[in-house]
Coordinates of N, CA and C in Angstrom, one line a residue:
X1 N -10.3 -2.0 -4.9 CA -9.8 -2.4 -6.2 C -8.9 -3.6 -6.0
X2 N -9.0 -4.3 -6.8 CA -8.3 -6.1 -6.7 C -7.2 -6.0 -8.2
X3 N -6.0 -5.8 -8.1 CA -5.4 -6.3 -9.3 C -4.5 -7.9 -9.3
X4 N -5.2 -8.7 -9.9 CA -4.5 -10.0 -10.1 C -3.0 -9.9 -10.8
X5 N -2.5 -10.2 -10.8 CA -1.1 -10.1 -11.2 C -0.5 -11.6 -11.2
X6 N -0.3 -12.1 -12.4 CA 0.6 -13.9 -12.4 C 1.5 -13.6 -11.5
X7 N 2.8 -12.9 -11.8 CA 3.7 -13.1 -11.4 C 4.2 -11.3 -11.1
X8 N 5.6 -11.5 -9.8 CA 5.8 -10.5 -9.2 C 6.8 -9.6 -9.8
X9 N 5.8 -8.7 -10.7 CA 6.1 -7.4 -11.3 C 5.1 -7.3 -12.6
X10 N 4.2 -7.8 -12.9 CA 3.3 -7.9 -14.2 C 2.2 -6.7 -13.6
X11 N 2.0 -6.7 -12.8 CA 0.6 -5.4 -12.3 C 1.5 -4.1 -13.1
X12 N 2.9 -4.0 -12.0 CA 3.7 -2.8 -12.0 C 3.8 -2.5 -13.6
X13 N 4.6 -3.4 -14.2 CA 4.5 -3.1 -15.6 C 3.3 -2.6 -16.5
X14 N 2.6 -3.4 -16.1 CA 1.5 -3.7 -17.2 C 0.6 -2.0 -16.7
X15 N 0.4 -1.8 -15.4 CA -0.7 -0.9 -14.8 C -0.5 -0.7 -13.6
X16 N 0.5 0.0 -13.6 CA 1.3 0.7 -12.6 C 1.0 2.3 -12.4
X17 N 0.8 2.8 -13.6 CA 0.3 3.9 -13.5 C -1.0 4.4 -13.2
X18 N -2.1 3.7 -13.8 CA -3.5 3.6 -13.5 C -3.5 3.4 -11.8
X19 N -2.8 1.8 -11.4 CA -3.0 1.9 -9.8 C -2.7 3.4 -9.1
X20 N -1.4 3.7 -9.5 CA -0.7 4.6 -8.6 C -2.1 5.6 -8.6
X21 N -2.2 5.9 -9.6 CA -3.3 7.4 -9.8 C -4.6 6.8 -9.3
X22 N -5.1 5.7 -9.3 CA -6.3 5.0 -8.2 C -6.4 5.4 -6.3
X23 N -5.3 5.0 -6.4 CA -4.8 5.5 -4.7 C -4.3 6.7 -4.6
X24 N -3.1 7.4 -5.5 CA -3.8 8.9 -5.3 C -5.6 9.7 -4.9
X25 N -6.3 9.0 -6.0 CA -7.5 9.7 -5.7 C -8.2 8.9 -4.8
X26 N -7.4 8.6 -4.0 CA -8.1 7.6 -2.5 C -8.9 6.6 -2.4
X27 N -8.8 5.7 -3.5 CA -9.1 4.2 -3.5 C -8.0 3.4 -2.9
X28 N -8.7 2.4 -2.5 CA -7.6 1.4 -1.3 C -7.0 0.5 -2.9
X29 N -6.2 0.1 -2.7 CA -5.8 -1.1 -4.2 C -5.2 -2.1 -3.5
X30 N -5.5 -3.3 -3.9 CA -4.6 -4.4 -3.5 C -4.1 -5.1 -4.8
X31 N -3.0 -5.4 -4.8 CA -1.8 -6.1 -5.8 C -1.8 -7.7 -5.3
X32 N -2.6 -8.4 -5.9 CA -2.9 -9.6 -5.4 C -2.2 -10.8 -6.2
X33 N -1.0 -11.0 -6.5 CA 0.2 -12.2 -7.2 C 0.3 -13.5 -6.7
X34 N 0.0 -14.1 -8.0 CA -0.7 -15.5 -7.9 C 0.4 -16.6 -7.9
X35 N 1.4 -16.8 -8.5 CA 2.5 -17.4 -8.4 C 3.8 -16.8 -7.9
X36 N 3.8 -17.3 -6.9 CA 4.7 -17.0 -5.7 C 5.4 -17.5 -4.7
X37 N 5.2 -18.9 -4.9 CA 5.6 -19.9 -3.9 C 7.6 -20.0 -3.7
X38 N 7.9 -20.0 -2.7 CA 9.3 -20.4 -3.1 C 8.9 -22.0 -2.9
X39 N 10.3 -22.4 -3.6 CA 10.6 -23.9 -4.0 C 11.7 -24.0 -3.5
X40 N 12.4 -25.0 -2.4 CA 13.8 -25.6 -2.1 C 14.1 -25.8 -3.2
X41 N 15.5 -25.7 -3.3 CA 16.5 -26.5 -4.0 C 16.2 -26.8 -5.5
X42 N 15.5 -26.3 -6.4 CA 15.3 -25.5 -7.4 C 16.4 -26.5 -8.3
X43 N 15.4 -26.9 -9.7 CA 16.8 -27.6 -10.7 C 16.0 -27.5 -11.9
X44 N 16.7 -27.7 -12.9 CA 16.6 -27.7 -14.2 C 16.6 -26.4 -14.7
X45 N 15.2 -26.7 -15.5 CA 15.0 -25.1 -15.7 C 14.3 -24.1 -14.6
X46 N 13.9 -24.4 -14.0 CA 13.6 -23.6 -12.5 C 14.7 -22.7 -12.3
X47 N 15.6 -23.8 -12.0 CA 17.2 -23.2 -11.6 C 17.8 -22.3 -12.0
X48 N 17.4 -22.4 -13.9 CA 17.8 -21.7 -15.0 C 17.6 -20.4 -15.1
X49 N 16.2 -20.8 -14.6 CA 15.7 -18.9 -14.7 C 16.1 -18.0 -13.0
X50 N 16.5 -18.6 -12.6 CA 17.4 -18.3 -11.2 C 18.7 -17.2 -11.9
X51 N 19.1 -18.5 -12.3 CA 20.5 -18.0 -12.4 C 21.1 -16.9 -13.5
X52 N 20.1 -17.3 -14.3 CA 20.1 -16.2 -15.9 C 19.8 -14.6 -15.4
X53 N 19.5 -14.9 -13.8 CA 19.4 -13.5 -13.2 C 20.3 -12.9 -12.9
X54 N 21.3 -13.7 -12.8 CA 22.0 -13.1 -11.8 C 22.4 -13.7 -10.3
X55 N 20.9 -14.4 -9.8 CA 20.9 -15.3 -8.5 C 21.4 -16.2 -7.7
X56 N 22.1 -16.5 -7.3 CA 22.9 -17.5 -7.0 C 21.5 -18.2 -6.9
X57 N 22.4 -19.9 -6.4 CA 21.1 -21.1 -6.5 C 21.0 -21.0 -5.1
X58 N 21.8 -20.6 -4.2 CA 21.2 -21.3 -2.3 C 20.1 -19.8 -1.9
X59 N 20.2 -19.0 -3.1 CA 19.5 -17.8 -2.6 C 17.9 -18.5 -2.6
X60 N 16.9 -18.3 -1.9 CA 15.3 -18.1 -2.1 C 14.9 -17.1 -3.0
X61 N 14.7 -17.5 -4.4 CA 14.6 -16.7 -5.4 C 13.4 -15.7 -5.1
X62 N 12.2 -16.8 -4.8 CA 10.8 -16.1 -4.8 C 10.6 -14.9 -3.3
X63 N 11.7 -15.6 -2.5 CA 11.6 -14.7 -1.7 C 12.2 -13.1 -2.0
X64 N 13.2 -13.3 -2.3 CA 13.7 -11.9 -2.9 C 13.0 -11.4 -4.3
X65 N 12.2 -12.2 -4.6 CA 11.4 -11.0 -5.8 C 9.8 -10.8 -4.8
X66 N 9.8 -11.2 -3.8 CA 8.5 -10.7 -3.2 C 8.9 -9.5 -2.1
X67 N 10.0 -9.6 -1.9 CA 10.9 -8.3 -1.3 C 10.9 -7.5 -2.2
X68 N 11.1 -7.3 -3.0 CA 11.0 -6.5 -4.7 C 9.8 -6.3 -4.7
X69 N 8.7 -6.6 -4.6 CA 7.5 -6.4 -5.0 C 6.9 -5.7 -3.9
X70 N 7.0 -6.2 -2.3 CA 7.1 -5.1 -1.8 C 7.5 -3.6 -1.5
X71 N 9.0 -3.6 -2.0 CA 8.8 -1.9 -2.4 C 8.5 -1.6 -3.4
X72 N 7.9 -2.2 -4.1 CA 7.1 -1.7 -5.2 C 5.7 -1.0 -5.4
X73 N 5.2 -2.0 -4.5 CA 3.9 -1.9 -4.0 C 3.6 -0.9 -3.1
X74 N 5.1 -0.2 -2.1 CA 4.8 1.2 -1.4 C 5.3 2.5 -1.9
X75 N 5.7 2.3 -3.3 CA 5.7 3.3 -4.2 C 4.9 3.5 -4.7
X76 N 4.3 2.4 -5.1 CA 2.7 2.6 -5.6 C 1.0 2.9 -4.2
X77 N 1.4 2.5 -3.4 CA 0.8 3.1 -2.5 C -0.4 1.9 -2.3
X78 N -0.2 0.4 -3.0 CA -0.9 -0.2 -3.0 C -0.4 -1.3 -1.9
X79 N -1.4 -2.5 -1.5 CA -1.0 -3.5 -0.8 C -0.9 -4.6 -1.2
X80 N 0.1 -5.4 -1.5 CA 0.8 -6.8 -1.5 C 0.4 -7.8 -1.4
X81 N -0.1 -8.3 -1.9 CA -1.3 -10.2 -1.4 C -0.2 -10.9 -2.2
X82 N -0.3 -12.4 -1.7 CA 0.5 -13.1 -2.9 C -0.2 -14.7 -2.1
X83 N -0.7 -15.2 -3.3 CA -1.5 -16.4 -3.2 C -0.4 -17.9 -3.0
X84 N 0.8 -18.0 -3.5 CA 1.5 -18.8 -2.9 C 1.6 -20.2 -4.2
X85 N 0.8 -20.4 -5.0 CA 1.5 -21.1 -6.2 C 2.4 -21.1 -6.7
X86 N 3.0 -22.0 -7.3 CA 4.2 -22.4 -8.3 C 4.4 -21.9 -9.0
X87 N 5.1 -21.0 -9.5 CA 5.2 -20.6 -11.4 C 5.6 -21.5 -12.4
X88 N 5.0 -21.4 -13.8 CA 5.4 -22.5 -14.0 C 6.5 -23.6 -14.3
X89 N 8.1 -22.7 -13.9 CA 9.1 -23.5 -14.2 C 9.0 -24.8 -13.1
X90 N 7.8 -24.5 -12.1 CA 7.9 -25.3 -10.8 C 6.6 -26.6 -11.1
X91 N 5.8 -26.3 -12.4 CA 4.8 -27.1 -13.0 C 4.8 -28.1 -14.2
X92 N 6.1 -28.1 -14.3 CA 6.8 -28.9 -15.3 C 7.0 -28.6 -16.2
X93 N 7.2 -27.6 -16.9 CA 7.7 -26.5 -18.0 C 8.7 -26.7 -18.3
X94 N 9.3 -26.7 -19.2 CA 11.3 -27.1 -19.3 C 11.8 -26.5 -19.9
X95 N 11.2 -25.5 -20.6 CA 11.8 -24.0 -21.1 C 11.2 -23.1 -21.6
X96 N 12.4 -21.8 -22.0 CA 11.6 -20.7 -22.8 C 10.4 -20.8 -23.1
X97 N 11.1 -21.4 -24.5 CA 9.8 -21.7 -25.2 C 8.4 -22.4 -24.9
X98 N 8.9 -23.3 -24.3 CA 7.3 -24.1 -23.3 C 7.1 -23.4 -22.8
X99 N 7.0 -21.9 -22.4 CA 6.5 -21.7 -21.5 C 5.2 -20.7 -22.3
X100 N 5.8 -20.6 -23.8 CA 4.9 -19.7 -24.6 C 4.4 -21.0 -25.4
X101 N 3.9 -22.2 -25.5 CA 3.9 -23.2 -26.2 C 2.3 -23.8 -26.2
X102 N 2.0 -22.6 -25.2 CA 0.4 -23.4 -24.9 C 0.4 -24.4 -23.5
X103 N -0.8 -24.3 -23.1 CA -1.0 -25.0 -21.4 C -0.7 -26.4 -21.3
X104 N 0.2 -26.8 -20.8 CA 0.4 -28.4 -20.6 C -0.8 -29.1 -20.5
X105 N -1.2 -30.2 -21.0 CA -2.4 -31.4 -20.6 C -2.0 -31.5 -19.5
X106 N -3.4 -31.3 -18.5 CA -3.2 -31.7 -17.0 C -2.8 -30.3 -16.0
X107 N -1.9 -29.4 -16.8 CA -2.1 -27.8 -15.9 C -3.3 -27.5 -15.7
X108 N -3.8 -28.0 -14.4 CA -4.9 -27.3 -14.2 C -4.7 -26.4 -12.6
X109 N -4.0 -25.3 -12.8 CA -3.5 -24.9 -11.6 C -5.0 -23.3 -11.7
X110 N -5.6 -23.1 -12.9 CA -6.5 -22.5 -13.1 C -7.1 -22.6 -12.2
X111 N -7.6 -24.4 -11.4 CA -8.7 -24.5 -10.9 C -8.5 -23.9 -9.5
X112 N -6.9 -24.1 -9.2 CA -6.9 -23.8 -7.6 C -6.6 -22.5 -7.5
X113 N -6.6 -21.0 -8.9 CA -6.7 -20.1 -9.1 C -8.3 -19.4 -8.8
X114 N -8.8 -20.0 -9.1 CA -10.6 -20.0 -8.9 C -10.7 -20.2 -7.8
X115 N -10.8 -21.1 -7.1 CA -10.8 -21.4 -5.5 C -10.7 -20.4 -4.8
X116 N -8.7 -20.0 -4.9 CA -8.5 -18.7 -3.6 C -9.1 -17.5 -4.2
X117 N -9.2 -17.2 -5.7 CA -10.0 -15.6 -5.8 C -11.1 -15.6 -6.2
X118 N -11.9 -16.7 -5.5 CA -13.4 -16.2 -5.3 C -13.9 -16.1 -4.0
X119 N -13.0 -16.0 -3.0 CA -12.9 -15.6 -1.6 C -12.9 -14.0 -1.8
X120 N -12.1 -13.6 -2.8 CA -11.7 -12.3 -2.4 C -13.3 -10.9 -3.1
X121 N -13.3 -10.0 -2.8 CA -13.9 -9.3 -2.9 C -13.8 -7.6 -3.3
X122 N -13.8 -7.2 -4.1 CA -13.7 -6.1 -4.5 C -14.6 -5.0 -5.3
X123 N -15.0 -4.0 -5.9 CA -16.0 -3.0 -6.3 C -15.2 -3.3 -7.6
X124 N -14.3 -3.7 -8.1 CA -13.3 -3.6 -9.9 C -12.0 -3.8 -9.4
X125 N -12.1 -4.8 -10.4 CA -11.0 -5.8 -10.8 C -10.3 -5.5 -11.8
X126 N -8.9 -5.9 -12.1 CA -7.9 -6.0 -12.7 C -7.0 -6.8 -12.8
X127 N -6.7 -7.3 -14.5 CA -6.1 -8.6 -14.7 C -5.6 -8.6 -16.1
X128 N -5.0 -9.4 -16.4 CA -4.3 -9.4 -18.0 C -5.2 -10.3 -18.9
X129 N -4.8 -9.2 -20.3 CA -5.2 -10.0 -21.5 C -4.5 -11.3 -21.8
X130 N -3.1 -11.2 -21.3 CA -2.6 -13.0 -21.5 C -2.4 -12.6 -23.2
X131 N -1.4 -11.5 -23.3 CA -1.2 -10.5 -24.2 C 0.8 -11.5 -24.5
X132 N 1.1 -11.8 -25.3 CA 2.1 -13.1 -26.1 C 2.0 -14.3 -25.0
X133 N 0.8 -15.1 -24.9 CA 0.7 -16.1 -24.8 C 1.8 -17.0 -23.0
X134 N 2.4 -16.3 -22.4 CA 2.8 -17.2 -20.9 C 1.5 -17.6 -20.6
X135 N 1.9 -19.3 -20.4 CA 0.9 -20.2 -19.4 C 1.1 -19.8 -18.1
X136 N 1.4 -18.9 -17.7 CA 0.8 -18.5 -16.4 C -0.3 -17.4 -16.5
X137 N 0.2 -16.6 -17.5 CA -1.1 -14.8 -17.7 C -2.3 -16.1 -18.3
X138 N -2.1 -16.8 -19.2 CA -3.3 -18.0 -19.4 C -4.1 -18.5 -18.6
X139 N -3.6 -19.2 -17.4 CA -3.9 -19.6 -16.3 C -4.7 -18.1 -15.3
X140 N -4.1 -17.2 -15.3 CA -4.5 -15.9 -14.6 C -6.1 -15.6 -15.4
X141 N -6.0 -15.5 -16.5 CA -6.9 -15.2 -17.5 C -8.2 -16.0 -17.2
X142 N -8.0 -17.5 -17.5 CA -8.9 -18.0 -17.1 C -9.6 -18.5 -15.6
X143 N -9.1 -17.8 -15.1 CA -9.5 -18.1 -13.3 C -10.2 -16.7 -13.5
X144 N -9.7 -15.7 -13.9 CA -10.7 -14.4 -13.2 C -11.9 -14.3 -14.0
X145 N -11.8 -14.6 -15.7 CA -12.7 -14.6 -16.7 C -13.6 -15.5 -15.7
X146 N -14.0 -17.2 -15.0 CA -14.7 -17.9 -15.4 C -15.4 -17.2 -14.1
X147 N -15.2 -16.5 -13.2 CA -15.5 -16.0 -11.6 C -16.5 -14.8 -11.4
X148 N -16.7 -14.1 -13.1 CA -18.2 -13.4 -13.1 C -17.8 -11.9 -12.1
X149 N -16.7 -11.5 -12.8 CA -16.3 -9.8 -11.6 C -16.3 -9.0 -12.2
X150 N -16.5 -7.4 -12.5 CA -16.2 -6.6 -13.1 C -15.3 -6.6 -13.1
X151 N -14.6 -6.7 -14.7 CA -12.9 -6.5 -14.7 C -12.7 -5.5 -15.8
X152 N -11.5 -4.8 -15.4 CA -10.5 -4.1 -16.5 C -9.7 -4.9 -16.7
X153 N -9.6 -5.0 -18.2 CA -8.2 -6.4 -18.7 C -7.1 -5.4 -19.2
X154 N -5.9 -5.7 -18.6 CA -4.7 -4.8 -19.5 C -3.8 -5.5 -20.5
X155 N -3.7 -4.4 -21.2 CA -2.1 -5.2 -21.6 C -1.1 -5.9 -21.4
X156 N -0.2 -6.9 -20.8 CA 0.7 -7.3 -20.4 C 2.2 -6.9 -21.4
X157 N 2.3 -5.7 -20.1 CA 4.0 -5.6 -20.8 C 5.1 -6.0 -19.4
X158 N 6.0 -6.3 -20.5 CA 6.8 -6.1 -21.6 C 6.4 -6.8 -23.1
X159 N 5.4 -7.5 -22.7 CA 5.4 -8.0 -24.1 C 4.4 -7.2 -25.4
X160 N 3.7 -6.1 -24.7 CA 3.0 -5.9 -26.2 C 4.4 -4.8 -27.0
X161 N 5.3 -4.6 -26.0 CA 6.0 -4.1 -26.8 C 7.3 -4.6 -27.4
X162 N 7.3 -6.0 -27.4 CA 7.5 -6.4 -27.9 C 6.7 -7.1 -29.6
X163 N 5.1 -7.2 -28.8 CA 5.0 -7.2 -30.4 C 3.2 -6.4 -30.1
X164 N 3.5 -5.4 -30.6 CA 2.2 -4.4 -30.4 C 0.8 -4.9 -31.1
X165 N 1.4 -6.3 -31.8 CA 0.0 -6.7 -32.2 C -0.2 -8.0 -31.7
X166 N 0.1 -8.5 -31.1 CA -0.1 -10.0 -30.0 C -1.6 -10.1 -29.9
X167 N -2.0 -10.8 -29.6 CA -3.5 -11.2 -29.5 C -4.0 -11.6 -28.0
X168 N -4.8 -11.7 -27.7 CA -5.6 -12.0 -25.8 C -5.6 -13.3 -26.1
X169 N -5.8 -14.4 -24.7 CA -5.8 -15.3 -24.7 C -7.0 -15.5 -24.8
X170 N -7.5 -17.2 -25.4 CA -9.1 -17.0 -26.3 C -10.0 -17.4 -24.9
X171 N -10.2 -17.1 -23.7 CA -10.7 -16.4 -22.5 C -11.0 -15.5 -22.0
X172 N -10.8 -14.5 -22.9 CA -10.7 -13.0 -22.4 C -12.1 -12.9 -23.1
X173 N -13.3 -11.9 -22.0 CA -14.3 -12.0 -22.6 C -14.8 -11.1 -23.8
X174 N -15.8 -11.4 -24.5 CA -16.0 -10.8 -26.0 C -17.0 -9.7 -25.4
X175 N -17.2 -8.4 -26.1 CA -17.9 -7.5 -25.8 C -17.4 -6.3 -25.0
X176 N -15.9 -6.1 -25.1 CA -15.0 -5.2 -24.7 C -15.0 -3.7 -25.2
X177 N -14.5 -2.9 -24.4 CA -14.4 -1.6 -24.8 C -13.7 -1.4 -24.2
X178 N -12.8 -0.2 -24.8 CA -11.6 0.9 -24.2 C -11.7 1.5 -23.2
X179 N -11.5 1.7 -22.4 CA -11.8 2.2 -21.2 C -10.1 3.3 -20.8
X180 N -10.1 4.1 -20.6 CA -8.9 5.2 -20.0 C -8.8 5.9 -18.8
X181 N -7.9 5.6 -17.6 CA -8.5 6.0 -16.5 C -6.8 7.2 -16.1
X182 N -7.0 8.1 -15.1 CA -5.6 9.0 -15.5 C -4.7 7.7 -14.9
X183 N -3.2 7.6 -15.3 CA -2.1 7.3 -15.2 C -1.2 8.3 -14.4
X184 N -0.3 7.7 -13.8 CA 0.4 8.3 -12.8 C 2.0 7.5 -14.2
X185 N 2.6 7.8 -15.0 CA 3.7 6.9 -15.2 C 4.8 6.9 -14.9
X186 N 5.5 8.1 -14.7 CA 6.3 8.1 -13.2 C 6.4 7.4 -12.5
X187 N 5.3 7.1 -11.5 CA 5.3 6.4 -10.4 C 5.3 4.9 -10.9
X188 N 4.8 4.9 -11.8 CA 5.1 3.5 -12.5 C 6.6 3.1 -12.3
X189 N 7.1 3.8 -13.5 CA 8.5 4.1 -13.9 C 9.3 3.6 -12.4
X190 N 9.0 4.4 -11.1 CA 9.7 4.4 -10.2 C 9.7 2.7 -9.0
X191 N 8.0 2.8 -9.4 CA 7.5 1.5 -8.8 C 8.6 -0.2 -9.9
X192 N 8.3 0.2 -10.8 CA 9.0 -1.1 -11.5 C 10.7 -0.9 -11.3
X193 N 11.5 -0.1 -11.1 CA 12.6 0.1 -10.4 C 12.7 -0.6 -9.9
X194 N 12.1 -0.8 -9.0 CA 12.5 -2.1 -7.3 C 12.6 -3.3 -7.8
X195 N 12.1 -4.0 -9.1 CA 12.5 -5.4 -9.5 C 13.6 -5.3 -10.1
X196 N 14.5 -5.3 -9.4 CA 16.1 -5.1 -9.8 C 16.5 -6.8 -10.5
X197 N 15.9 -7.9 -9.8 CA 16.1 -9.6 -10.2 C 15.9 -8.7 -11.8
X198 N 14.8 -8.5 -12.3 CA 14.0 -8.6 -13.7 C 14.6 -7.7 -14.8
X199 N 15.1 -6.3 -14.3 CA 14.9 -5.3 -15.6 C 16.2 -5.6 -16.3
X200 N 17.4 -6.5 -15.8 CA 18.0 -6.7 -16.9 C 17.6 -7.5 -18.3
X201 N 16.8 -8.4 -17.9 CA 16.6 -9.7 -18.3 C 15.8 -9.0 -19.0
X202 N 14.5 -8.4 -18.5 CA 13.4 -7.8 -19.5 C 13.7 -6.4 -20.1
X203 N 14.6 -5.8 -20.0 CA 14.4 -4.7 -20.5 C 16.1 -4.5 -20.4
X204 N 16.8 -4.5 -20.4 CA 18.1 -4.2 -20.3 C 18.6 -2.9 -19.6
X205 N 18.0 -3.2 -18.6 CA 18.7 -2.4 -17.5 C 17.3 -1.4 -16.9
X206 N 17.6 -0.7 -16.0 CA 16.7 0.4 -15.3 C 16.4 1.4 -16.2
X207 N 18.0 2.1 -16.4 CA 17.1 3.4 -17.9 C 16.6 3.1 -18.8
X208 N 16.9 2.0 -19.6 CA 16.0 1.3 -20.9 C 14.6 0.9 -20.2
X209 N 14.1 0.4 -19.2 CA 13.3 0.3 -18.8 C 12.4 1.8 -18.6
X210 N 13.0 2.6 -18.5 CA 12.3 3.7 -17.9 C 11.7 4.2 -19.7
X211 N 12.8 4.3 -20.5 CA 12.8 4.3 -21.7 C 12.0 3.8 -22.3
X212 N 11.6 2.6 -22.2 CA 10.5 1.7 -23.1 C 9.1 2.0 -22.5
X213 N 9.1 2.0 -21.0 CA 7.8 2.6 -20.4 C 7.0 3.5 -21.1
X214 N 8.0 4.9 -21.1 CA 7.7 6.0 -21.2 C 6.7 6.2 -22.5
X215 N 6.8 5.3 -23.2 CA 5.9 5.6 -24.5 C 4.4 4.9 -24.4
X216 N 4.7 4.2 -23.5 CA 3.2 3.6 -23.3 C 2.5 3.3 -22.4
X217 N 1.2 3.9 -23.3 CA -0.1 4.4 -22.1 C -0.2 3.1 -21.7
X218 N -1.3 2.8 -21.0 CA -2.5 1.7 -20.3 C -3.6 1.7 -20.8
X219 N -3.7 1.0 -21.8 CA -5.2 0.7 -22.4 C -5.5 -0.5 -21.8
X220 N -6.6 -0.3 -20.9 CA -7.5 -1.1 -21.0 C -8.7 -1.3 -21.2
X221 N -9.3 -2.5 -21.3 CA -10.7 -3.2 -21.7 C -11.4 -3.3 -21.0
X222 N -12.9 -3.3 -21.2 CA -13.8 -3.4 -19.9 C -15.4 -3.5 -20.5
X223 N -16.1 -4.3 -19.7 CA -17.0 -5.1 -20.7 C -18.3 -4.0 -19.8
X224 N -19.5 -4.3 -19.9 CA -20.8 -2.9 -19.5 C -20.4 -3.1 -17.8
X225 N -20.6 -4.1 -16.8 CA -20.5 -4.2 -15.6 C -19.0 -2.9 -15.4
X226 N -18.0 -3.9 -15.8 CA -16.5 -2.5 -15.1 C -17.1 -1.0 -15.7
X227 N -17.6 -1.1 -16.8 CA -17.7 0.3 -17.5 C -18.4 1.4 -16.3
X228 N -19.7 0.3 -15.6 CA -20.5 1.0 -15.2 C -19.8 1.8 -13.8
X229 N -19.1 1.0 -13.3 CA -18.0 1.1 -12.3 C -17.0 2.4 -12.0
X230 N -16.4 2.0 -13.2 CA -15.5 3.1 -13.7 C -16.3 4.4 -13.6
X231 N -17.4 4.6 -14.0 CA -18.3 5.8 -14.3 C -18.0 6.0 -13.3
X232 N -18.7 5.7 -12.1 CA -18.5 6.3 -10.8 C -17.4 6.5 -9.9
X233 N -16.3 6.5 -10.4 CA -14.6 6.6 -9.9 C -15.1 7.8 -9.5
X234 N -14.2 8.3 -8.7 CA -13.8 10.0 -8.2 C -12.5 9.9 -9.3
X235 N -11.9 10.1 -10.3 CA -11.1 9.9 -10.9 C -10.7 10.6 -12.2
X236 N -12.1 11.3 -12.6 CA -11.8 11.9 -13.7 C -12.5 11.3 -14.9
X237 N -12.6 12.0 -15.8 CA -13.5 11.1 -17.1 C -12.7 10.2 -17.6
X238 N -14.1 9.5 -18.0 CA -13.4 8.5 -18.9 C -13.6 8.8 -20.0
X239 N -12.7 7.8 -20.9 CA -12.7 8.6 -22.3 C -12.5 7.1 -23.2

């Protein structure tokens, strides 16, 4: 199992429980995070989202959330990949808002998205609907969409709970169905703990996090290829 993940903590959130309970029932999973690069010396808004953490600036930001993501990843019982791109405060983005504003003319970081994960190989895939619009889950979206894999598409939270009716990015393919596989959310709960950089910022704090979790399942989508896939899990029905 291959889960794409933009950035380091979006798997855990989004389908942290589904993994956990994958590798319980003794499938291998890999957490495969696409923007991850550290950047020297870091300015503007780069910097910004550094510091709004809590971070100091001489700290290696991306290194310490990929240390985060590795205990995350052995709570979850999964393994760690991380492709090594820019996020996009490091793609010319200059804020918040730009960053939910639609894909810059000329972001074509998609393409070199395509490139490294059609090397990789897996029996079912996992990736985001690009669920309130970041040009990065965009960018994610359209690299795994154009690469022809059996995929489950998830939700991306924190944001659908933020707005439970958000829409998929217009890449996400047509001819979807619901697909439900068991969830572990505990281990979720426990796995997203370790991004200590993040849960103030997204969630206000670790219990509010555990809090906001707790209500929500993992739906995801899955077009006839994943469906057929899924069938054959050791896993339990699907429903």
């Amino acid at each position: 199992m291959l889960a794409v993940s933009p950035h380091l903590d979006d798997a855990a959130f989004s389908v942290g429980g589904t993994l956990a309970a994958l590798v319980a029932a003794g499938h291998e999973v890999t957490v495969l995070t696409c923007f991850t690069a550290s950047v020297p010396q870091p300015a503007g808004f780069a910097l910004a989202c550094q510091l709004d953490k809590g971070v100091p600036a001489d700290v290696d930001y991306l290194a310490l959330r990929r240390a985060e993501d590795a205990a995350a990843m052995a709570v979850l019982g999964a393994t760690p990949g991380y492709l090594g791109l820019p996020e996009a405060p490091h793609r010319g983005y200059t804020s918040a808002a730009d960053l939910f504003a639609g894909v810059h003319p000329g972001d074509d970081v998609w393409r070199s998205l395509t490139a490294a994960l059609a090397g990789h190989d897996a029996d079912l895939w996992l990736a985001p609907q690009a669920l309130g619009g970041h040009v990065d889950h965009l960018q994610v979206l359209r690299a795994v969409a154009g690469i022809d894999r059996p995929v489950l598409w998830w939700r991306d939270s924190p944001y659908v709970l933020r707005d439970p009716a958000a829409v998929p990015g217009p890449d996400l393919p047509g001819g979807l169905a619901r697909v439900t596989l068991p969830q572990d959310l505990d281990r979720r709960a426990d796995a997203c703990a370790c991004y200590a950089t993040q849960l103030g910022f997204q969630f206000g704090g670790v219990e509010a996090m555990r809090a906001a979790l707790a209500g929500l399942p993992e739906v995801l989508l899955a077009g006839d290829r994943a469906r057929a896939v899924v069938a054959g899990l050791d896993t339990g029905a699907v429903r």
